Short mmCIF file of C-alpha atoms in Angstrom, two decimals:
data_model
loop_
_atom_site.label_atom_id
_atom_site.label_comp_id
_atom_site.label_asym_id
_atom_site.label_seq_id
_atom_site.Cartn_x
_atom_site.Cartn_y
_atom_site.Cartn_z
CA MET A 52 26.29 37.85 -29.37
CA HIS A 53 23.22 37.94 -31.88
CA LYS A 54 20.14 38.57 -29.21
CA THR A 55 17.97 35.87 -30.06
CA LEU A 56 20.71 33.64 -30.39
CA TYR A 57 21.86 34.83 -26.87
CA ALA A 58 18.06 33.49 -25.92
CA LEU A 59 18.70 30.64 -27.13
CA SER A 60 21.47 29.66 -24.98
CA LEU A 61 20.26 31.20 -21.82
CA LEU A 62 16.92 28.38 -22.55
CA ALA A 63 19.66 25.63 -23.70
CA VAL A 64 21.62 25.93 -20.49
CA GLY A 65 18.53 26.59 -18.69
CA CYS A 66 17.40 22.96 -19.95
CA THR A 67 19.92 20.86 -19.57
CA GLN A 68 19.98 21.22 -15.23
CA GLN A 69 16.18 20.88 -14.94
CA PRO A 70 15.80 17.97 -16.24
CA ALA A 71 18.73 16.23 -14.58
CA GLU A 72 17.44 17.73 -11.51
CA GLN A 73 13.67 15.98 -12.05
CA ALA A 74 15.39 12.64 -13.33
CA LYS A 75 17.07 12.75 -10.19
CA ASN A 76 13.96 13.49 -8.14
CA PRO A 77 11.11 12.91 -9.62
CA PHE A 78 8.84 12.90 -6.37
CA SER A 79 10.17 16.09 -5.12
CA SER A 80 7.31 18.17 -6.13
CA GLY A 81 4.00 16.73 -5.28
CA GLN A 82 1.95 14.50 -2.93
CA TRP A 83 -0.02 11.40 -2.09
CA ILE A 84 -3.65 11.64 -1.44
CA ASP A 85 -5.12 8.58 0.86
CA LEU A 86 -7.96 7.19 -0.87
CA SER A 87 -8.48 4.84 1.99
CA TYR A 88 -10.89 4.79 5.28
CA GLU A 89 -9.86 3.34 8.64
CA PHE A 90 -11.17 0.31 9.99
CA SER A 91 -12.16 0.60 13.21
CA ASP A 92 -15.81 -0.68 14.81
CA GLU A 93 -17.53 1.87 12.79
CA THR A 94 -16.38 0.61 9.13
CA PRO A 95 -19.97 -0.50 7.48
CA TYR A 96 -19.96 -4.38 6.53
CA TRP A 97 -22.43 -6.56 3.85
CA PRO A 98 -25.15 -7.66 6.35
CA THR A 99 -24.20 -10.91 5.95
CA SER A 100 -20.64 -10.31 7.78
CA GLY A 101 -19.19 -9.58 11.04
CA PRO A 102 -17.59 -6.79 12.41
CA PHE A 103 -14.28 -5.31 11.85
CA ARG A 104 -12.80 -6.49 15.51
CA LEU A 105 -9.10 -4.87 17.29
CA ASN A 106 -8.41 -7.09 20.74
CA THR A 107 -6.27 -5.95 23.14
CA ASP A 108 -3.32 -7.92 23.72
CA PHE A 109 -1.56 -5.97 26.31
CA GLU A 110 -1.75 -1.96 26.55
CA GLY A 111 0.77 -0.47 28.90
CA ILE A 112 3.57 -0.41 31.51
CA THR A 113 5.79 -3.49 31.09
CA PRO A 114 7.29 -5.40 34.32
CA GLY A 115 10.22 -4.37 32.14
CA GLY A 116 9.48 0.15 32.72
CA TYR A 117 8.65 0.37 29.26
CA TYR A 118 5.69 1.31 27.58
CA TYR A 119 4.35 -1.64 25.26
CA SER A 120 0.74 -1.57 23.52
CA ALA A 121 -0.19 -4.81 21.09
CA TYR A 122 -3.30 -5.91 19.85
CA ASN A 123 -4.48 -8.39 17.17
CA PHE A 124 -7.34 -8.22 15.21
CA CYS A 125 -10.48 -9.83 13.22
CA ALA A 126 -12.19 -8.81 9.44
CA ALA A 127 -13.63 -10.19 6.82
CA GLU A 128 -12.18 -9.57 3.36
CA HIS A 129 -14.79 -7.51 1.72
CA GLY A 130 -15.61 -4.39 4.23
CA GLY A 131 -13.79 -0.88 4.34
CA THR A 132 -11.74 0.29 1.89
CA HIS A 133 -10.77 -3.14 0.04
CA LEU A 134 -9.74 -5.09 -2.62
CA ASP A 135 -11.57 -7.63 -5.02
CA ALA A 136 -9.64 -10.15 -6.59
CA PRO A 137 -10.47 -11.92 -9.68
CA VAL A 138 -11.03 -15.02 -8.08
CA HIS A 139 -14.32 -13.59 -5.84
CA PHE A 140 -16.63 -14.21 -8.80
CA ALA A 141 -14.51 -16.30 -11.05
CA GLU A 142 -13.01 -19.11 -11.06
CA GLY A 143 -9.66 -19.49 -11.77
CA LYS A 144 -8.66 -15.90 -11.94
CA TRP A 145 -6.14 -13.64 -10.12
CA SER A 146 -6.60 -14.54 -5.71
CA THR A 147 -5.24 -11.32 -3.92
CA GLU A 148 -1.34 -12.61 -3.89
CA GLN A 149 -1.55 -13.58 -7.33
CA ILE A 150 -2.95 -10.09 -8.60
CA PRO A 151 0.47 -8.47 -9.93
CA LEU A 152 1.89 -5.22 -9.06
CA GLU A 153 1.91 -4.12 -12.23
CA ASN A 154 -1.84 -3.98 -12.04
CA LEU A 155 -2.33 -2.53 -8.76
CA THR A 156 -0.54 0.84 -10.21
CA GLY A 157 -1.01 2.69 -12.77
CA ASP A 158 -2.36 6.61 -14.42
CA ALA A 159 -5.86 6.76 -13.02
CA VAL A 160 -9.18 8.52 -14.46
CA VAL A 161 -11.96 9.19 -12.95
CA ILE A 162 -15.42 9.14 -13.97
CA ASP A 163 -17.96 11.55 -12.51
CA VAL A 164 -21.82 10.74 -12.03
CA SER A 165 -22.22 12.33 -8.65
CA GLU A 166 -25.02 14.79 -10.38
CA LYS A 167 -27.41 11.73 -11.33
CA ALA A 168 -26.88 10.10 -7.82
CA ARG A 169 -27.04 12.12 -6.02
CA THR A 170 -30.73 12.09 -6.24
CA ASN A 171 -30.95 8.47 -7.19
CA SER A 172 -29.33 5.79 -4.62
CA ASP A 173 -29.75 3.01 -7.11
CA TYR A 174 -27.79 4.69 -9.80
CA GLN A 175 -26.00 2.22 -12.21
CA VAL A 176 -22.79 4.13 -13.97
CA THR A 177 -24.15 3.45 -17.89
CA VAL A 178 -22.18 2.89 -21.07
CA GLY A 179 -23.51 6.26 -21.79
CA ASP A 180 -21.75 8.19 -19.04
CA ILE A 181 -18.29 6.74 -20.12
CA GLU A 182 -18.95 7.54 -23.89
CA ALA A 183 -20.24 10.79 -22.45
CA TRP A 184 -16.33 11.48 -20.22
CA GLU A 185 -14.36 10.34 -23.43
CA LYS A 186 -16.55 12.74 -25.21
CA THR A 187 -14.69 15.25 -22.81
CA ASN A 188 -11.15 13.34 -22.66
CA GLY A 189 -10.60 11.19 -25.55
CA PRO A 190 -10.61 7.67 -24.76
CA ILE A 191 -9.85 5.90 -21.09
CA PRO A 192 -6.32 5.33 -21.74
CA ASP A 193 -4.78 1.70 -22.69
CA GLN A 194 -3.47 0.53 -18.95
CA ALA A 195 -5.94 2.68 -17.00
CA ILE A 196 -7.00 2.16 -13.39
CA VAL A 197 -10.98 3.64 -13.69
CA LEU A 198 -12.35 5.13 -10.59
CA PHE A 199 -16.45 5.70 -10.43
CA ARG A 200 -17.11 8.48 -8.63
CA THR A 201 -20.77 8.75 -7.43
CA GLY A 202 -20.53 10.71 -4.88
CA HIS A 203 -22.01 8.16 -2.32
CA GLY A 204 -18.58 8.53 -0.54
CA THR A 205 -19.67 11.39 1.17
CA LEU A 206 -22.80 9.08 3.56
CA TYR A 207 -19.84 6.82 4.62
CA PRO A 208 -19.58 5.09 7.42
CA ASP A 209 -23.22 5.88 8.37
CA ALA A 210 -24.44 2.47 7.42
CA LYS A 211 -28.15 3.31 7.26
CA ASN A 212 -27.41 6.41 4.55
CA TYR A 213 -24.16 4.53 2.82
CA LEU A 214 -25.19 0.79 2.45
CA GLY A 215 -29.83 1.47 2.84
CA THR A 216 -29.94 -0.48 5.37
CA ASP A 217 -28.01 -0.62 9.05
CA GLU A 218 -29.99 -4.14 9.58
CA ARG A 219 -27.81 -7.32 10.05
CA GLY A 220 -28.51 -10.74 8.11
CA ALA A 221 -29.78 -12.31 5.32
CA GLU A 222 -32.77 -10.63 4.63
CA ALA A 223 -31.39 -7.07 4.92
CA VAL A 224 -29.64 -7.76 1.92
CA ALA A 225 -32.87 -7.06 -0.33
CA LYS A 226 -32.70 -3.82 1.65
CA LEU A 227 -28.83 -2.58 -0.06
CA HIS A 228 -29.43 0.97 -1.42
CA PHE A 229 -26.29 2.09 -3.44
CA PRO A 230 -24.93 3.32 -6.85
CA GLY A 231 -23.05 1.16 -9.06
CA ILE A 232 -21.80 0.34 -12.16
CA ASP A 233 -24.16 -1.17 -14.45
CA PRO A 234 -23.21 -5.11 -16.15
CA GLU A 235 -23.83 -2.96 -20.13
CA ALA A 236 -21.22 -0.66 -18.96
CA ALA A 237 -19.13 -3.53 -17.56
CA GLU A 238 -19.18 -5.59 -20.92
CA TRP A 239 -18.52 -2.28 -22.90
CA LEU A 240 -15.02 -1.30 -21.11
CA VAL A 241 -14.23 -5.41 -20.97
CA GLY A 242 -14.95 -5.61 -24.71
CA ASN A 243 -13.20 -2.22 -25.86
CA ARG A 244 -10.91 -0.43 -23.28
CA LYS A 245 -7.93 -2.07 -21.62
CA ILE A 246 -8.23 -1.64 -18.30
CA LYS A 247 -5.98 -2.45 -15.45
CA ALA A 248 -8.69 -2.18 -12.54
CA VAL A 249 -11.52 -0.48 -11.73
CA GLY A 250 -12.68 1.35 -8.47
CA ILE A 251 -15.65 2.82 -6.56
CA ASP A 252 -16.76 5.12 -3.70
CA THR A 253 -19.56 2.90 -2.79
CA ALA A 254 -19.65 -1.12 -0.64
CA SER A 255 -19.64 -2.49 -4.71
CA ILE A 256 -19.16 -2.75 -7.89
CA ASP A 257 -23.08 -3.84 -8.98
CA PHE A 258 -25.75 -1.24 -7.43
CA GLY A 259 -27.14 -2.85 -3.54
CA GLN A 260 -29.99 -4.23 -5.72
CA SER A 261 -27.94 -6.53 -7.92
CA LYS A 262 -29.60 -10.18 -7.29
CA ASP A 263 -26.60 -11.56 -9.67
CA PHE A 264 -23.63 -9.69 -9.31
CA LYS A 265 -23.17 -9.48 -13.32
CA THR A 266 -20.22 -6.22 -13.16
CA HIS A 267 -18.19 -8.74 -10.41
CA GLN A 268 -18.71 -11.71 -13.04
CA LEU A 269 -17.46 -9.53 -16.11
CA PHE A 270 -14.49 -7.34 -15.09
CA TYR A 271 -13.28 -10.20 -12.94
CA GLY A 272 -13.91 -13.29 -15.13
CA ALA A 273 -11.34 -10.73 -17.59
CA ASN A 274 -9.09 -10.43 -14.06
CA ILE A 275 -9.88 -6.75 -14.14
CA PRO A 276 -9.30 -6.44 -10.40
CA GLY A 277 -11.89 -4.10 -7.87
CA PHE A 278 -11.34 -1.76 -5.48
CA GLU A 279 -14.15 -1.16 -3.18
CA ASN A 280 -15.04 1.66 -0.30
CA VAL A 281 -12.50 4.05 -2.12
CA ALA A 282 -12.28 7.19 -0.48
CA ASN A 283 -11.99 11.05 -1.40
CA LEU A 284 -12.65 10.56 -4.72
CA ASP A 285 -13.26 14.20 -4.90
CA LYS A 286 -9.55 15.10 -4.73
CA VAL A 287 -8.63 13.20 -7.52
CA PRO A 288 -8.48 15.12 -10.98
CA THR A 289 -10.14 13.47 -13.23
CA LYS A 290 -6.80 12.80 -15.32
CA GLY A 291 -3.13 12.74 -14.34
CA ALA A 292 -3.51 11.26 -11.08
CA TYR A 293 -1.02 7.86 -10.65
CA VAL A 294 -2.97 5.25 -8.12
CA VAL A 295 -0.95 2.56 -5.36
CA ALA A 296 -3.41 0.04 -4.17
CA LEU A 297 -1.52 -2.43 -2.37
CA PRO A 298 -3.78 -4.82 -0.58
CA MET A 299 -2.56 -7.27 2.17
CA LYS A 300 -1.21 -9.65 0.82
CA ILE A 301 -3.30 -12.92 1.51
CA LYS A 302 -2.23 -16.20 -0.24
CA GLY A 303 -5.52 -17.47 -1.43
CA GLY A 304 -7.93 -14.59 -0.48
CA SER A 305 -10.60 -13.62 -2.85
CA GLY A 306 -10.06 -9.59 -1.39
CA ALA A 307 -7.83 -7.95 1.34
CA PRO A 308 -7.91 -4.49 3.05
CA LEU A 309 -6.93 -2.28 0.64
CA ARG A 310 -4.17 0.99 1.09
CA ILE A 311 -5.21 2.67 -2.01
CA VAL A 312 -2.92 6.37 -2.72
CA ALA A 313 -3.11 8.33 -5.31
CA TRP A 314 -0.10 10.73 -6.61
CA LEU A 315 -0.98 14.11 -7.70
CA GLN A 316 2.82 15.66 -9.38
CA ASP A 317 2.50 19.74 -9.04
CA MET B 209 20.30 30.03 -40.33
CA HIS B 210 23.69 30.66 -38.97
CA LYS B 211 24.58 26.88 -38.03
CA THR B 212 24.96 27.83 -34.16
CA LEU B 213 21.85 29.07 -33.59
CA TYR B 214 20.39 26.30 -35.26
CA ALA B 215 21.83 23.49 -32.81
CA LEU B 216 20.38 25.78 -30.18
CA SER B 217 17.33 26.26 -31.38
CA LEU B 218 17.12 22.36 -31.59
CA LEU B 219 18.18 22.02 -27.78
CA ALA B 220 15.53 24.22 -26.63
CA VAL B 221 12.61 22.81 -28.25
CA GLY B 222 14.28 19.72 -27.19
CA CYS B 223 14.36 20.69 -23.69
CA THR B 224 10.94 22.06 -23.51
CA GLN B 225 9.64 19.29 -24.16
CA GLN B 226 11.07 16.39 -21.83
CA PRO B 227 10.92 18.56 -18.34
CA ALA B 228 6.99 18.42 -19.08
CA GLU B 229 6.83 14.62 -19.54
CA GLN B 230 8.89 13.83 -17.06
CA ALA B 231 6.87 15.84 -14.40
CA LYS B 232 3.71 14.70 -15.92
CA ASN B 233 4.41 11.02 -14.34
CA PRO B 234 7.58 9.90 -12.76
CA PHE B 235 6.56 6.24 -12.99
CA SER B 236 6.85 6.56 -16.66
CA SER B 237 9.74 4.35 -17.06
CA GLY B 238 10.87 1.85 -13.95
CA GLN B 239 9.78 -1.16 -12.00
CA TRP B 240 7.51 -2.04 -9.16
CA ILE B 241 9.32 -4.30 -6.61
CA ASP B 242 7.46 -6.23 -3.92
CA LEU B 243 9.50 -6.35 -0.73
CA SER B 244 6.43 -7.85 1.24
CA TYR B 245 5.65 -11.82 1.54
CA GLU B 246 2.11 -13.26 1.70
CA PHE B 247 0.09 -13.78 4.39
CA SER B 248 -0.72 -17.30 5.14
CA ASP B 249 -0.38 -20.56 7.48
CA GLU B 250 3.51 -20.67 6.99
CA THR B 251 4.10 -16.90 8.16
CA PRO B 252 6.20 -16.82 11.29
CA TYR B 253 4.97 -15.22 14.34
CA TRP B 254 5.94 -14.45 18.08
CA PRO B 255 6.08 -17.68 20.00
CA THR B 256 3.22 -15.77 22.33
CA SER B 257 1.11 -14.50 18.74
CA GLY B 258 -1.18 -17.30 17.53
CA PRO B 259 -1.49 -18.00 13.64
CA PHE B 260 -2.94 -16.50 10.77
CA ARG B 261 -5.95 -17.88 10.53
CA LEU B 262 -8.18 -17.99 6.89
CA ASN B 263 -11.34 -18.87 7.58
CA THR B 264 -14.12 -19.60 4.59
CA ASP B 265 -17.36 -18.00 4.17
CA PHE B 266 -18.40 -19.80 1.03
CA GLU B 267 -16.61 -21.13 -1.57
CA GLY B 268 -18.41 -22.54 -5.33
CA ILE B 269 -21.79 -22.53 -7.33
CA THR B 270 -23.80 -20.22 -5.91
CA PRO B 271 -27.97 -20.94 -6.22
CA GLY B 272 -27.26 -18.50 -8.89
CA GLY B 273 -25.21 -20.15 -10.52
CA TYR B 274 -21.91 -18.22 -10.30
CA TYR B 275 -18.81 -19.08 -8.67
CA TYR B 276 -18.55 -16.85 -5.45
CA SER B 277 -15.42 -17.35 -2.73
CA ALA B 278 -15.05 -14.84 0.41
CA TYR B 279 -13.23 -15.81 3.95
CA ASN B 280 -12.31 -13.56 6.14
CA PHE B 281 -9.35 -13.83 8.61
CA CYS B 282 -7.77 -13.54 12.14
CA ALA B 283 -4.02 -11.98 12.78
CA ALA B 284 -1.42 -10.30 15.22
CA GLU B 285 -0.72 -6.61 14.32
CA HIS B 286 3.07 -7.94 14.15
CA GLY B 287 3.92 -10.76 12.46
CA GLY B 288 4.55 -11.18 9.02
CA THR B 289 5.87 -7.78 6.60
CA HIS B 290 4.14 -5.94 9.41
CA LEU B 291 4.37 -1.89 10.05
CA ASP B 292 5.43 -1.03 13.69
CA ALA B 293 3.66 1.74 15.08
CA PRO B 294 5.66 4.39 16.95
CA VAL B 295 2.55 3.45 19.44
CA HIS B 296 3.93 -0.22 20.11
CA PHE B 297 6.46 1.15 22.20
CA ALA B 298 6.28 4.91 22.80
CA GLU B 299 3.39 5.93 24.77
CA GLY B 300 1.34 8.94 23.01
CA LYS B 301 3.02 8.25 20.12
CA TRP B 302 1.25 8.14 16.39
CA SER B 303 -1.08 4.95 15.93
CA THR B 304 -0.98 3.01 12.68
CA GLU B 305 -3.44 5.23 11.09
CA GLN B 306 -1.78 8.94 12.28
CA ILE B 307 1.37 8.07 10.42
CA PRO B 308 1.44 11.03 7.83
CA LEU B 309 1.84 8.81 4.06
CA GLU B 310 4.61 11.71 3.73
CA ASN B 311 6.44 8.93 6.24
CA LEU B 312 5.79 5.72 4.36
CA THR B 313 7.34 6.82 0.74
CA GLY B 314 10.19 8.47 -0.18
CA ASP B 315 14.07 7.73 -1.27
CA ALA B 316 15.56 4.50 0.28
CA VAL B 317 18.68 3.30 1.50
CA VAL B 318 19.92 0.34 1.86
CA ILE B 319 22.82 -1.06 4.45
CA ASP B 320 24.02 -4.03 4.22
CA VAL B 321 25.65 -6.10 6.90
CA SER B 322 25.02 -9.40 5.33
CA GLU B 323 28.38 -10.38 5.65
CA LYS B 324 29.24 -9.80 9.49
CA ALA B 325 25.24 -11.31 9.99
CA ARG B 326 25.63 -14.59 7.76
CA THR B 327 27.75 -16.60 10.11
CA ASN B 328 25.81 -14.44 13.51
CA SER B 329 22.50 -14.75 14.08
CA ASP B 330 22.88 -12.28 16.70
CA TYR B 331 24.55 -9.73 15.08
CA GLN B 332 23.75 -6.12 15.91
CA VAL B 333 24.15 -3.61 13.19
CA THR B 334 26.41 -1.09 14.65
CA VAL B 335 27.58 3.19 14.75
CA GLY B 336 30.07 2.05 12.85
CA ASP B 337 28.90 -0.64 9.96
CA ILE B 338 26.48 3.13 9.35
CA GLU B 339 29.76 4.92 9.17
CA ALA B 340 31.04 2.64 6.96
CA TRP B 341 28.36 2.99 4.81
CA GLU B 342 28.04 6.65 4.75
CA LYS B 343 32.16 7.25 3.48
CA THR B 344 31.00 4.77 0.43
CA ASN B 345 27.80 6.60 -0.21
CA GLY B 346 28.11 9.77 1.62
CA PRO B 347 25.47 10.63 4.06
CA ILE B 348 22.27 9.26 4.85
CA PRO B 349 20.37 11.92 2.78
CA ASP B 350 17.53 13.83 5.02
CA GLN B 351 14.11 12.15 4.82
CA ALA B 352 15.65 8.82 3.63
CA ILE B 353 13.49 5.33 4.74
CA VAL B 354 16.80 3.09 6.49
CA LEU B 355 16.69 -0.70 5.23
CA PHE B 356 18.32 -2.57 6.43
CA ARG B 357 19.68 -5.93 4.79
CA THR B 358 21.10 -8.92 7.59
CA GLY B 359 20.43 -11.48 4.74
CA HIS B 360 18.34 -13.23 7.30
CA GLY B 361 15.12 -13.32 4.96
CA THR B 362 16.84 -16.22 2.70
CA LEU B 363 15.86 -17.94 5.88
CA TYR B 364 12.26 -17.08 5.69
CA PRO B 365 9.55 -18.52 6.82
CA ASP B 366 10.95 -21.16 8.41
CA ALA B 367 10.31 -20.44 12.12
CA LYS B 368 13.51 -22.96 13.56
CA ASN B 369 16.04 -21.23 11.16
CA TYR B 370 14.77 -17.50 10.93
CA LEU B 371 13.34 -17.35 14.26
CA GLY B 372 15.99 -19.42 16.03
CA THR B 373 13.03 -21.19 17.51
CA ASP B 374 9.80 -22.64 16.18
CA GLU B 375 8.37 -23.61 19.86
CA ARG B 376 5.90 -21.69 20.74
CA GLY B 377 4.49 -19.58 24.00
CA ALA B 378 6.52 -17.59 26.74
CA GLU B 379 9.65 -19.50 26.98
CA ALA B 380 10.22 -19.86 24.19
CA VAL B 381 10.82 -16.45 23.56
CA ALA B 382 14.07 -16.73 25.04
CA LYS B 383 15.26 -19.15 22.76
CA LEU B 384 14.88 -16.26 19.52
CA HIS B 385 17.94 -15.22 17.65
CA PHE B 386 18.08 -13.14 14.45
CA PRO B 387 20.09 -10.17 13.73
CA GLY B 388 19.01 -7.17 14.56
CA ILE B 389 20.05 -2.91 14.82
CA ASP B 390 21.96 -2.02 18.18
CA PRO B 391 20.35 0.30 20.67
CA GLU B 392 23.53 2.52 19.87
CA ALA B 393 23.20 2.58 16.26
CA ALA B 394 19.75 3.70 16.80
CA GLU B 395 20.36 5.94 18.91
CA TRP B 396 22.54 7.99 16.52
CA LEU B 397 20.48 7.52 13.40
CA VAL B 398 17.84 9.61 16.00
CA GLY B 399 20.30 11.89 16.87
CA ASN B 400 22.82 12.52 14.00
CA ARG B 401 20.71 12.02 10.94
CA LYS B 402 16.39 13.02 9.96
CA ILE B 403 15.15 9.24 8.77
CA LYS B 404 11.57 9.00 8.02
CA ALA B 405 11.12 5.34 8.84
CA VAL B 406 13.94 2.04 9.30
CA GLY B 407 13.24 -0.73 7.75
CA ILE B 408 14.76 -4.86 8.64
CA ASP B 409 15.09 -8.40 6.95
CA THR B 410 13.82 -10.15 10.50
CA ALA B 411 11.13 -10.58 12.83
CA SER B 412 11.95 -7.38 14.73
CA ILE B 413 14.00 -4.18 14.64
CA ASP B 414 15.53 -5.41 18.32
CA PHE B 415 17.93 -8.51 17.47
CA GLY B 416 16.22 -11.50 18.76
CA GLN B 417 17.97 -11.98 22.18
CA SER B 418 16.86 -8.52 23.18
CA LYS B 419 15.18 -8.42 26.38
CA ASP B 420 14.82 -4.36 26.78
CA PHE B 421 13.86 -3.81 23.17
CA LYS B 422 15.40 -0.52 23.33
CA THR B 423 15.97 0.27 19.82
CA HIS B 424 11.95 -0.15 19.92
CA GLN B 425 11.80 2.33 22.36
CA LEU B 426 14.47 4.88 20.81
CA PHE B 427 12.82 4.84 17.21
CA TYR B 428 9.61 4.76 18.26
CA GLY B 429 10.00 7.60 20.72
CA ALA B 430 11.28 9.84 18.00
CA ASN B 431 8.11 8.87 15.66
CA ILE B 432 9.86 7.59 13.47
CA PRO B 433 8.30 3.89 12.36
CA GLY B 434 9.85 0.59 12.30
CA PHE B 435 8.80 -2.29 8.62
CA GLU B 436 9.82 -5.88 9.56
CA ASN B 437 9.81 -8.57 7.84
CA VAL B 438 10.69 -6.83 4.87
CA ALA B 439 11.22 -9.47 1.75
CA ASN B 440 13.41 -9.29 -1.27
CA LEU B 441 16.01 -6.26 0.25
CA ASP B 442 18.99 -7.78 -2.01
CA LYS B 443 16.71 -6.72 -5.10
CA VAL B 444 17.18 -3.22 -3.80
CA PRO B 445 19.70 -0.81 -4.69
CA THR B 446 22.48 0.23 -1.85
CA LYS B 447 20.73 3.55 -3.60
CA GLY B 448 18.28 5.17 -5.35
CA ALA B 449 14.98 3.28 -4.88
CA TYR B 450 11.84 5.28 -3.88
CA VAL B 451 9.64 3.33 -1.24
CA VAL B 452 5.92 2.84 -0.66
CA ALA B 453 4.99 1.73 2.51
CA LEU B 454 1.27 0.93 3.26
CA PRO B 455 -0.58 -0.52 6.09
CA MET B 456 -3.79 -2.06 6.31
CA LYS B 457 -5.23 1.43 8.13
CA ILE B 458 -6.14 0.06 11.45
CA LYS B 459 -7.35 2.50 13.36
CA GLY B 460 -5.90 2.89 17.24
CA GLY B 461 -3.43 -0.10 16.08
CA SER B 462 0.53 -0.55 17.14
CA GLY B 463 0.89 -1.61 13.70
CA ALA B 464 -0.42 -3.96 10.98
CA PRO B 465 -0.32 -5.90 8.08
CA LEU B 466 2.36 -3.72 5.57
CA ARG B 467 2.59 -3.90 1.83
CA ILE B 468 6.06 -2.60 0.82
CA VAL B 469 7.43 -1.97 -2.49
CA ALA B 470 9.87 -0.21 -4.14
CA TRP B 471 9.70 1.69 -7.75
CA LEU B 472 13.69 1.36 -9.23
CA GLN B 473 13.98 3.93 -11.97
CA ASP B 474 15.12 2.55 -14.98
#
């Protein structure tokens, strides 16, 4: 047999097996990363919200002789790792249960502004940051989930450092300091790219000092949901991760506790 | 060029591209199915649990002139589509936040007993049902998530039909009637197969008339979590679906609201 022909036939035989096996189980080679924080009495909430509460129904040995534990809980929608449904800031847009799974799952990109945000808790992601990212990585793909990494997640859950204040009540709101997304950047993304959702490793997609929550209004007015207090963004690559973001399915909710994970293919 | 050589070189060129593309994104061709019910004041709970409550923090136009809505909520862990963490019935086993993502995600099989359960609300899945399934489909694969379809989901959320009673309080518990998994079947699965998790389209993996919750004790004692009130099991094929089951990450929880979805590859 001709040497080249033999080499090519080996290649051909090898390749008919490989795709068949991969098609059988595409999840055989990769891993899930958890981008969600735990809910506990340490979970930081907005100064005007109550804390997460877990109450014991029962915990111990029952009269039947077996162990049993059960709890109930109360929470504000918008604390810990959570979803903002578009209706949070845009009347008539999707509430929590209305967001299609298609908009909660998809290829993710990570835009890292942590170098700038490290020394400035009031940092807002700019149009320039997005343009710089695209210069290196190409345009943000259609239907991407865009995750902004400010690096602020390293301060979670200590409210004083993470939120800028651990004081409670309406007067503490003015003391919030954490990075967010500049409304101009939100406007640019809504107008120029077709993205499914946005996420950030801070308590809010608007920075702590925002008074009018313009970035919320812009994204949610376009039915683009937000993921806030997203964890472990340092473990997600710039491109190539696939995100599954599943909120508790609260009917009529303006948000919900969110379990968000990323699939990293080997 | 020799004809065969040319054909083989085409094959070889074709195949080096195909696996690379498949490896990049197992989610490139298929769809997500939601196996989760909404949480609302219609969500059925155990007779001894309180209802799901959504309370309004704010809903309307703010002094700033923009729309805003936010709510808080209270719930028992074990109502609606939810996770049972192993610690629910097995001291020292995984609580909600401790269950690895690896055990909440994986290939699913559906064992359909709806023909038998349709006429018997006290039906319990038997070892024979599992053996019959395996005779047709082969052994339940290692690391499978096993979903039992009793057909009872068609009655959700009407408590009288779905739970067997819409009465509340401790005395109503004896009036619960819905299908579950026979403890002998649970024991067989724990002893003979290596499964990740079990799910069912009823309120509990033990049938409504259970007094000692043996099936719970057996699975959870083996650190095999349970998914209860799973929706849309008629839309999941016998084999071939990939399940992602993400509970709210409650620290120390014995369970949690669960958003469970299935990926059906094209």
